[in-house]
mmCIF file of C-alpha atoms and ligand atoms in Angstrom:
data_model
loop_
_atom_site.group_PDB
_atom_site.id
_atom_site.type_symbol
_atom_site.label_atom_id
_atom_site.label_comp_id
_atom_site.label_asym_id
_atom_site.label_seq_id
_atom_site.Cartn_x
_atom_site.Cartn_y
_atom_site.Cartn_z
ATOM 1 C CA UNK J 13 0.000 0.000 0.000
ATOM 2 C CA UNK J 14 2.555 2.610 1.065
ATOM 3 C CA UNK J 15 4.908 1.696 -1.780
ATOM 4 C CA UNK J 16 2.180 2.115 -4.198
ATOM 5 C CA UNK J 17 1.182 5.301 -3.110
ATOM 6 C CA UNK J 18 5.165 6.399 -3.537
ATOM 7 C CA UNK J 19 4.634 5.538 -7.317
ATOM 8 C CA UNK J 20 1.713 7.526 -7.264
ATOM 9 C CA UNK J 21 3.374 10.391 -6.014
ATOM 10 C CA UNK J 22 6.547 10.233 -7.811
ATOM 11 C CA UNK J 23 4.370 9.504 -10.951
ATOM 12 C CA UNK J 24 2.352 12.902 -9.983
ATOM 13 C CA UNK J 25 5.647 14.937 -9.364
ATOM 14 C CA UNK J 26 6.945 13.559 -12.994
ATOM 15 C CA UNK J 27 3.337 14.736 -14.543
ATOM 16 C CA UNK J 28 3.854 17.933 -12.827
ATOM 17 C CA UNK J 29 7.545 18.911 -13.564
ATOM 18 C CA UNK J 30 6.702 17.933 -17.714
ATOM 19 C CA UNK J 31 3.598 20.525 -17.647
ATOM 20 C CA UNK J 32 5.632 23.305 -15.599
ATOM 21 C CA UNK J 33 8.202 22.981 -18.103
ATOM 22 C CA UNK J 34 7.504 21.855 -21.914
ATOM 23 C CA UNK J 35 4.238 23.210 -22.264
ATOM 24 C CA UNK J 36 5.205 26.691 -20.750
ATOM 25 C CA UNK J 37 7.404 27.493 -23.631
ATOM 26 C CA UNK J 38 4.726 26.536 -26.127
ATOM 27 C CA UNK J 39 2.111 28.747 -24.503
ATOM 28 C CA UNK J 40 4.501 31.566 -24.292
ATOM 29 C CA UNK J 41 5.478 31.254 -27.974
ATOM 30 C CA UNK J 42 1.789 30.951 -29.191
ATOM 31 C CA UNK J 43 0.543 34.447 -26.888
ATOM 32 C CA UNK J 44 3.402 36.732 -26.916
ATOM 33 C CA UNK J 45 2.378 39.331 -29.807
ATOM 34 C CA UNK J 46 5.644 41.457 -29.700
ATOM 35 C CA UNK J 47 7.559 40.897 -33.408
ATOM 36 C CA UNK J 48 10.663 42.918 -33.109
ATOM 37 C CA UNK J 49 11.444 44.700 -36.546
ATOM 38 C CA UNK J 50 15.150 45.392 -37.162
ATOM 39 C CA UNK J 51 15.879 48.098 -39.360
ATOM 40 C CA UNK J 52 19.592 48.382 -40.751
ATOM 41 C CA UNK J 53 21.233 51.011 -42.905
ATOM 42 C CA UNK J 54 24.435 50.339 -44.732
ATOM 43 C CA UNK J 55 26.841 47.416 -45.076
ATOM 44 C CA UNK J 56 30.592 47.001 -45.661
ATOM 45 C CA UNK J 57 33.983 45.345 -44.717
ATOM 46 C CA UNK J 58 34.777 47.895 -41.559
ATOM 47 C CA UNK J 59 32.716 49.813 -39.690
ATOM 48 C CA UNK J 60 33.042 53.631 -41.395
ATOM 49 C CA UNK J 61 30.285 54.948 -38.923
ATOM 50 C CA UNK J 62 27.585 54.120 -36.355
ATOM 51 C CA UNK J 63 25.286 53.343 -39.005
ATOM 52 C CA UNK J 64 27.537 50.435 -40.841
ATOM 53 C CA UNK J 65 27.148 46.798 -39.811
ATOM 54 C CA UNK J 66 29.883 44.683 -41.112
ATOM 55 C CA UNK J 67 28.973 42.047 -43.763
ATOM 56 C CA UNK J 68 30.122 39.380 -41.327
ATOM 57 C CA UNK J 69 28.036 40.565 -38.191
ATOM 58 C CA UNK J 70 25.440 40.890 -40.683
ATOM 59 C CA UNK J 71 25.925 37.422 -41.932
ATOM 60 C CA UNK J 72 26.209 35.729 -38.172
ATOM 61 C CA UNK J 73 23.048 37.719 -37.137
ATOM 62 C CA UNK J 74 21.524 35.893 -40.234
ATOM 63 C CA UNK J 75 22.658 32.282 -38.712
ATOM 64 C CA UNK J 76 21.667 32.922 -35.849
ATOM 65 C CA UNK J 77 17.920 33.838 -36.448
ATOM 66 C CA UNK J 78 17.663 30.543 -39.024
ATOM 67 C CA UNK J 79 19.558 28.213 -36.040
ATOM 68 C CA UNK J 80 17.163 29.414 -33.379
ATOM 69 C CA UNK J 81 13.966 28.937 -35.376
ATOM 70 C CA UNK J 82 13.107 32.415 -36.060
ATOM 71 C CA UNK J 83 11.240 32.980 -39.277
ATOM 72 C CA UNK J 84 11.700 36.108 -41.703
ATOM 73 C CA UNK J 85 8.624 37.608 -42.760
ATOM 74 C CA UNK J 86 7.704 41.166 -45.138
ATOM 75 C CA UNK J 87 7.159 44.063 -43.548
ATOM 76 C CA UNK J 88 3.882 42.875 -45.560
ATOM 77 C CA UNK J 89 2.672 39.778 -43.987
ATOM 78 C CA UNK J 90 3.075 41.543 -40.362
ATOM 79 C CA UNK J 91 0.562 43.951 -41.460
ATOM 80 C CA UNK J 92 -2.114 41.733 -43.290
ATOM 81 C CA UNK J 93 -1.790 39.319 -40.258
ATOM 82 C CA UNK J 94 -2.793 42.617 -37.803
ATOM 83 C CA UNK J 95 -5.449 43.843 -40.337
ATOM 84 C CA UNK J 96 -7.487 39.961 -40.619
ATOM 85 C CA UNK J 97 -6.274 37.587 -38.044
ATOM 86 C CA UNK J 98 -7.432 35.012 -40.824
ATOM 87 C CA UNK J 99 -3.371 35.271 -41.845
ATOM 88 C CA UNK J 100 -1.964 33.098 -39.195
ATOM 89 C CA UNK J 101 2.342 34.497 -38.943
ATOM 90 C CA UNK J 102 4.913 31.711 -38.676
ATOM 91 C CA UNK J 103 5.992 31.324 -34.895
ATOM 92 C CA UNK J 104 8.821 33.064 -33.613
ATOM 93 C CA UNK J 105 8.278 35.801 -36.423
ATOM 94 C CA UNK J 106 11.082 38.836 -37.031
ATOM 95 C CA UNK J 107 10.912 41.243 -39.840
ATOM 96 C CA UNK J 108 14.151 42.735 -41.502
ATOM 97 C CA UNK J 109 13.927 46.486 -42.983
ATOM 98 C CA UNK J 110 17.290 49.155 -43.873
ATOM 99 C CA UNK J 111 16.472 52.504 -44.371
ATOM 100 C CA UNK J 112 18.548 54.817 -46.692
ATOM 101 C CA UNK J 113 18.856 53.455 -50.134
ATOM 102 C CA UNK J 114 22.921 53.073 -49.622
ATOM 103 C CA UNK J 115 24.741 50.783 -52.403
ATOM 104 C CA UNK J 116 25.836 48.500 -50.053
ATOM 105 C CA UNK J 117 22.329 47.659 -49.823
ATOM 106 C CA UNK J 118 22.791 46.351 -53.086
ATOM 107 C CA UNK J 119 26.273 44.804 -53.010
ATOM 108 C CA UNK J 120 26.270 43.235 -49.393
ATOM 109 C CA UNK J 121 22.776 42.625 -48.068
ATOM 110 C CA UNK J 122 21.179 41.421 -50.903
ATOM 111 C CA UNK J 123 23.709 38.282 -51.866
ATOM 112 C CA UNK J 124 22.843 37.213 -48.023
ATOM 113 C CA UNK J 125 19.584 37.702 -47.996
ATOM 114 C CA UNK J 126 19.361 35.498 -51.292
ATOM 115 C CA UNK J 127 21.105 33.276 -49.924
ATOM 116 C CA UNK J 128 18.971 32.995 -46.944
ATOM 117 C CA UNK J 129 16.057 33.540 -48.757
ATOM 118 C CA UNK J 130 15.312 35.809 -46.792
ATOM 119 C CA UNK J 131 12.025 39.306 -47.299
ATOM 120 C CA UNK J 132 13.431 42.655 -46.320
ATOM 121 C CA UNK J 133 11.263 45.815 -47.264
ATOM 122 C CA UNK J 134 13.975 48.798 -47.821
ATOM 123 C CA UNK J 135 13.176 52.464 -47.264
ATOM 124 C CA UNK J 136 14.448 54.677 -49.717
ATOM 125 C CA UNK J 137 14.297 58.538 -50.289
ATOM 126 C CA UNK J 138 13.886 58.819 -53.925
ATOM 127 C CA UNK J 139 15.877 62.147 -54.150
ATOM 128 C CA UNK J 140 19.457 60.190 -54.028
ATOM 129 C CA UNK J 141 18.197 57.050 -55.829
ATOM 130 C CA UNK J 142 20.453 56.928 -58.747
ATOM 131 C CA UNK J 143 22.044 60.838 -57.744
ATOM 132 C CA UNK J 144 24.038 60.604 -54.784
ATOM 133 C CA UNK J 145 27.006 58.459 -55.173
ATOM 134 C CA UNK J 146 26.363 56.223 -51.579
ATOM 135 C CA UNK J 147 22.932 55.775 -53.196
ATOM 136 C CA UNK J 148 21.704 52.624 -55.212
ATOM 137 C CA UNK J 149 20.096 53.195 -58.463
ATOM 138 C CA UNK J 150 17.203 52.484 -60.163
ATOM 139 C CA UNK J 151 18.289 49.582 -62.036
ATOM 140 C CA UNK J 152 19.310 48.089 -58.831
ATOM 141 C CA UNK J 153 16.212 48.403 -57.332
ATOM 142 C CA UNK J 154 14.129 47.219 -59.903
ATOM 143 C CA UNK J 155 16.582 43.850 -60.290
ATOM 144 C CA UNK J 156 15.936 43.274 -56.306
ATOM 145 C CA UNK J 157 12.349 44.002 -56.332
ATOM 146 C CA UNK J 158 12.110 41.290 -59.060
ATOM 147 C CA UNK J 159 13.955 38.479 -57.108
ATOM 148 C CA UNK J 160 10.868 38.202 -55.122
ATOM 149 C CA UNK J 161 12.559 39.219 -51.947
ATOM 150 C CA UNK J 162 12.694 42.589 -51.722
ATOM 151 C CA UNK J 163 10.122 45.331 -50.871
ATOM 152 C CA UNK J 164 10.639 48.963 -51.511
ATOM 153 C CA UNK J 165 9.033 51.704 -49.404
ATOM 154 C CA UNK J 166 8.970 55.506 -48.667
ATOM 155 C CA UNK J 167 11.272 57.206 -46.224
ATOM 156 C CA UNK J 168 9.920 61.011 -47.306
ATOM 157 C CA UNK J 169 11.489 62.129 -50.600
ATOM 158 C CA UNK J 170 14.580 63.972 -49.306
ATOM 159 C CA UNK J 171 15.064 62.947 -45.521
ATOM 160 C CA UNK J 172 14.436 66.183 -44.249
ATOM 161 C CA UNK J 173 14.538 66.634 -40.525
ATOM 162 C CA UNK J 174 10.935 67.582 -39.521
ATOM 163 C CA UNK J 175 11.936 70.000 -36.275
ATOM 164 C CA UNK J 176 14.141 72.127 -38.847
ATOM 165 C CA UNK J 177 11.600 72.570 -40.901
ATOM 166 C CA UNK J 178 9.067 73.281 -38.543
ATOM 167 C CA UNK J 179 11.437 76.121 -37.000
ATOM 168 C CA UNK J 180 11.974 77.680 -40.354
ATOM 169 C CA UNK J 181 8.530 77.529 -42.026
ATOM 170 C CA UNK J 182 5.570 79.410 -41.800
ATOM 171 C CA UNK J 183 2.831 76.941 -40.471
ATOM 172 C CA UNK J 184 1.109 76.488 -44.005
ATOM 173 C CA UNK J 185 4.690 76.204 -45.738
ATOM 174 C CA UNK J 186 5.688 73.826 -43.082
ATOM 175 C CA UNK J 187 2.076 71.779 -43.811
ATOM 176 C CA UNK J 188 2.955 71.843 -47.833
ATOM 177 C CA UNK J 189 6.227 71.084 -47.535
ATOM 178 C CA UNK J 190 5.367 68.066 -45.361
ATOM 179 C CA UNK J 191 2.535 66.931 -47.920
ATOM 180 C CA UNK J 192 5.119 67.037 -50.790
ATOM 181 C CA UNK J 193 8.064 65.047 -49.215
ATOM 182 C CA UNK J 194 5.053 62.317 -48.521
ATOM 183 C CA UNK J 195 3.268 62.378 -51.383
ATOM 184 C CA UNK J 196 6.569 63.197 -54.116
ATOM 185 C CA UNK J 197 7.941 60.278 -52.485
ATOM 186 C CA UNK J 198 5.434 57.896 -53.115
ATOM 187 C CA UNK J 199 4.820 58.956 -56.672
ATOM 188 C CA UNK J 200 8.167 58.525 -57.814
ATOM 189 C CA UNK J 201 8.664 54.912 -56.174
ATOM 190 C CA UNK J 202 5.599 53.800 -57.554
ATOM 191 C CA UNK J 203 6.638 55.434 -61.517
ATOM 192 C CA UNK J 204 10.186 53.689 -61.614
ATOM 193 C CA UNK J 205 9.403 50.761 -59.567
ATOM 194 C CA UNK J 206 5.428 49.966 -60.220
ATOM 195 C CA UNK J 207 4.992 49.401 -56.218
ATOM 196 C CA UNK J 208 2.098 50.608 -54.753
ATOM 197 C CA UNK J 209 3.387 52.514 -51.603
ATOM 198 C CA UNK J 210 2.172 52.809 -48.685
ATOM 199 C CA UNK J 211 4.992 52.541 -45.821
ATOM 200 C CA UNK J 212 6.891 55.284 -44.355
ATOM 201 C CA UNK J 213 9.861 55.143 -42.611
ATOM 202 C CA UNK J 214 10.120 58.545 -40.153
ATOM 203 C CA UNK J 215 13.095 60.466 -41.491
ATOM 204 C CA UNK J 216 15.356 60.302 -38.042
ATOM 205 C CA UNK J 217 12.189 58.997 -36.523
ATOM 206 C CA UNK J 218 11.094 62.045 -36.084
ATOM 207 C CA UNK J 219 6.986 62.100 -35.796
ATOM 208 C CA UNK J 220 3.983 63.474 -34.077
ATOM 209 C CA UNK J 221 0.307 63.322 -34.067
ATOM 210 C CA UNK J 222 0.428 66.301 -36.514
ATOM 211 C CA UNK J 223 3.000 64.390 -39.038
ATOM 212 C CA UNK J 224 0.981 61.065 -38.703
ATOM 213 C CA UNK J 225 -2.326 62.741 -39.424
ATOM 214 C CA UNK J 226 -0.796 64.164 -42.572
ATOM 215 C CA UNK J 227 0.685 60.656 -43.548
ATOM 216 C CA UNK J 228 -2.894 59.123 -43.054
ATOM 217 C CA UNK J 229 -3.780 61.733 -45.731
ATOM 218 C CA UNK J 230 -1.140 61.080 -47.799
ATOM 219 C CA UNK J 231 -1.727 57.994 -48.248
ATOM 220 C CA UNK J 232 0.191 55.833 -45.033
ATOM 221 C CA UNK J 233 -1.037 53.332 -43.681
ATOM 222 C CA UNK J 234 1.532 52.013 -41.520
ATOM 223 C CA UNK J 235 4.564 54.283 -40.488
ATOM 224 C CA UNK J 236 8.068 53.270 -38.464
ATOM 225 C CA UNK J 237 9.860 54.619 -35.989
ATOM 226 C CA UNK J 238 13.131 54.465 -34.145
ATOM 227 C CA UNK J 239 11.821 53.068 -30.612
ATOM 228 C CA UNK J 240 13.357 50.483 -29.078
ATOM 229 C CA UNK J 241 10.616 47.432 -28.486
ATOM 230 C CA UNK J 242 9.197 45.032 -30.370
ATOM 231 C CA UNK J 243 5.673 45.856 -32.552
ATOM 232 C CA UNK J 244 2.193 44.898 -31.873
ATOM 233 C CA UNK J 245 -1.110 45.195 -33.456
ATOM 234 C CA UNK J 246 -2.124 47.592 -30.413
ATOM 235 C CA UNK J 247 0.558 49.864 -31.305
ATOM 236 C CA UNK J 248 -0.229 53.422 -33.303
ATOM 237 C CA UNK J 249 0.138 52.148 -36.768
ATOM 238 C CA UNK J 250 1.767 55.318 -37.538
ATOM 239 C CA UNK J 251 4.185 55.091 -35.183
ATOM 240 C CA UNK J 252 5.543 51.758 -35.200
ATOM 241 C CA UNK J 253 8.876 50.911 -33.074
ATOM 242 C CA UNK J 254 11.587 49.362 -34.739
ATOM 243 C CA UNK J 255 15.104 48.396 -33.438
ATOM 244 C CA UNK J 256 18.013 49.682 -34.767
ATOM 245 C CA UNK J 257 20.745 47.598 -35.187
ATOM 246 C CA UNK J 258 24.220 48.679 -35.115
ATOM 247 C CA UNK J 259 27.870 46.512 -35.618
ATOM 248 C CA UNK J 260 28.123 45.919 -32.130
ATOM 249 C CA UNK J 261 24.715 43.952 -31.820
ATOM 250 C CA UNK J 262 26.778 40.426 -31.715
ATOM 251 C CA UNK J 263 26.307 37.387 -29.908
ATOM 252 C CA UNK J 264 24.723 38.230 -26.519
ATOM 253 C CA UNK J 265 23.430 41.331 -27.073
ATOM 254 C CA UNK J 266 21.616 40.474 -30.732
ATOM 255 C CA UNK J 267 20.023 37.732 -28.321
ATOM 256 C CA UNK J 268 19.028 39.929 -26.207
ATOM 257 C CA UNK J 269 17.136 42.298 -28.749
ATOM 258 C CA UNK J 270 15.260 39.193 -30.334
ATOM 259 C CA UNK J 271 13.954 37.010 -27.171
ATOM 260 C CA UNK J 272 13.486 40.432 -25.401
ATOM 261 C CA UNK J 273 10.692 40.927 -28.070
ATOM 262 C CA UNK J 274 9.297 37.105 -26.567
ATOM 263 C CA UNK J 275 6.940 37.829 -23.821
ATOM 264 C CA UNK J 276 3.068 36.714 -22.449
ATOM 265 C CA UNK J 277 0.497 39.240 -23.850
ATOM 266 C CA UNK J 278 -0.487 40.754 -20.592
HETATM 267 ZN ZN1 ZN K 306 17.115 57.514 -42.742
#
């Protein structure tokens, strides 16, 4: 009698030990509604500024999302899953963005991300695109829109910095010029490129209620910040956080930024 009621117990403790552990994880996976959404800028062999991320980070960031189960999805799907929860996201979901149009978009990140197979929606101002000799061109563009993998969005049409501007204008200039960097933008992406825009990236993540109201009437209808957290469908879609990602997110600290974003929907 007493021994059989041991194997109960230790039977019970077993039972209770598997569902404090295994299915924990699950549950935490399935609820937490945080994606984080990394947004890079330029690429290269050594780090020339803050901004650059050297090929090989890059490329070990890359391994390490694929080794630890994280799937890439567009800047796209993340969206249409918030708008109709009919479009179910992969688990452990991340979305990849650079902001900028720089050349080394073309000649470092996009061989990785091929290789990978791996969406990334890139915000460009069209002003430098094929001008500016950092910037990509329009030929390089179009060839990565049409590998399938690449998205191209608006990041205003010069990168102005809104507070300037604000300072220097009359209120109805300020409002106009506003309207134009949105709206030229969008126009000229959409005539080389055929994409139907409708992202903005915040030039220096500089917004307000003011700016996002006149993005809504632009056009927008999701915009992205610099904050540091991961997104969720309860966030302002006009002001959605993004992480930015610098050379010296390795190892530890790029773990860090990703399973931070993992968390129970309170
Ligand atoms: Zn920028």
């Amino acid at each position: 009698m007493r021994r059989s009621l041991q194997a109960i117990l230790t039977t019970l403790i077993a039972l209770i030990t598997v569902l404090l552990t295994a299915p924990s994880r699950g549950v935490a996976f399935q609820e937490r509604d945080g994606v984080p959404i990394l947004v890079y800028h330029r690429f290269g062999a050594s780090v020339t500024d803050a901004m650059t991320v050297t090929t090989g980070v890059f490329e070990q960031q890359l391994a390490w999302l694929r080794a630890h189960g994280y799937q890439i999805i567009s800047l796209h799907a993340l969206l249409e899953s918030w708008r109709d929860p009919a479009n179910v996201l992969p688990s452990r979901p991340v979305v990849i963005t650079a902001d900028d149009g720089h050349k080394s978009v073309y000649t470092e990140m996009l061989p990785l991300i091929r290789r990978y197979h791996f969406p990334v929606t890139l915000f460009i101002y069209p002003s430098a695109i094929s001008n500016a000799s950092y910037a990509l061109t329009w030929d390089q563009l179009a060839e990565m829109v049409r590998t399938g993998l690449v998205d191209v969005q608006s990041h205003t049409y010069w990168h102005p910095n809104f507070h300037h501007e604000r300072a220097r204008l009359s209120p109805a200039a300020y409002r106009a010029f506003v309207m134009w960097q949105l709206t030229r933008s969008k126009e000229v992406i959409s005539q080389h490129l055929g994409i139907n825009v409708e992202m903005l990236a915040w030039p220096f993540g500089i917004h307000d209620s003011e700016l996002e109201q006149w993005a809504a009437a632009a056009g927008y209808s999701a915009a992205f910040t610099l904050e540091r957290r991961a997104a969720s469908r309860n966030d302002n879609p006009l002001a959605l956080p993004r992480f930015l990602i610098t050379d010296r997110d390795r190892g530890a600290r790029f773990a860090t930024i990703i399973e931070g974003s993992e968390h129970r929907e309170k």
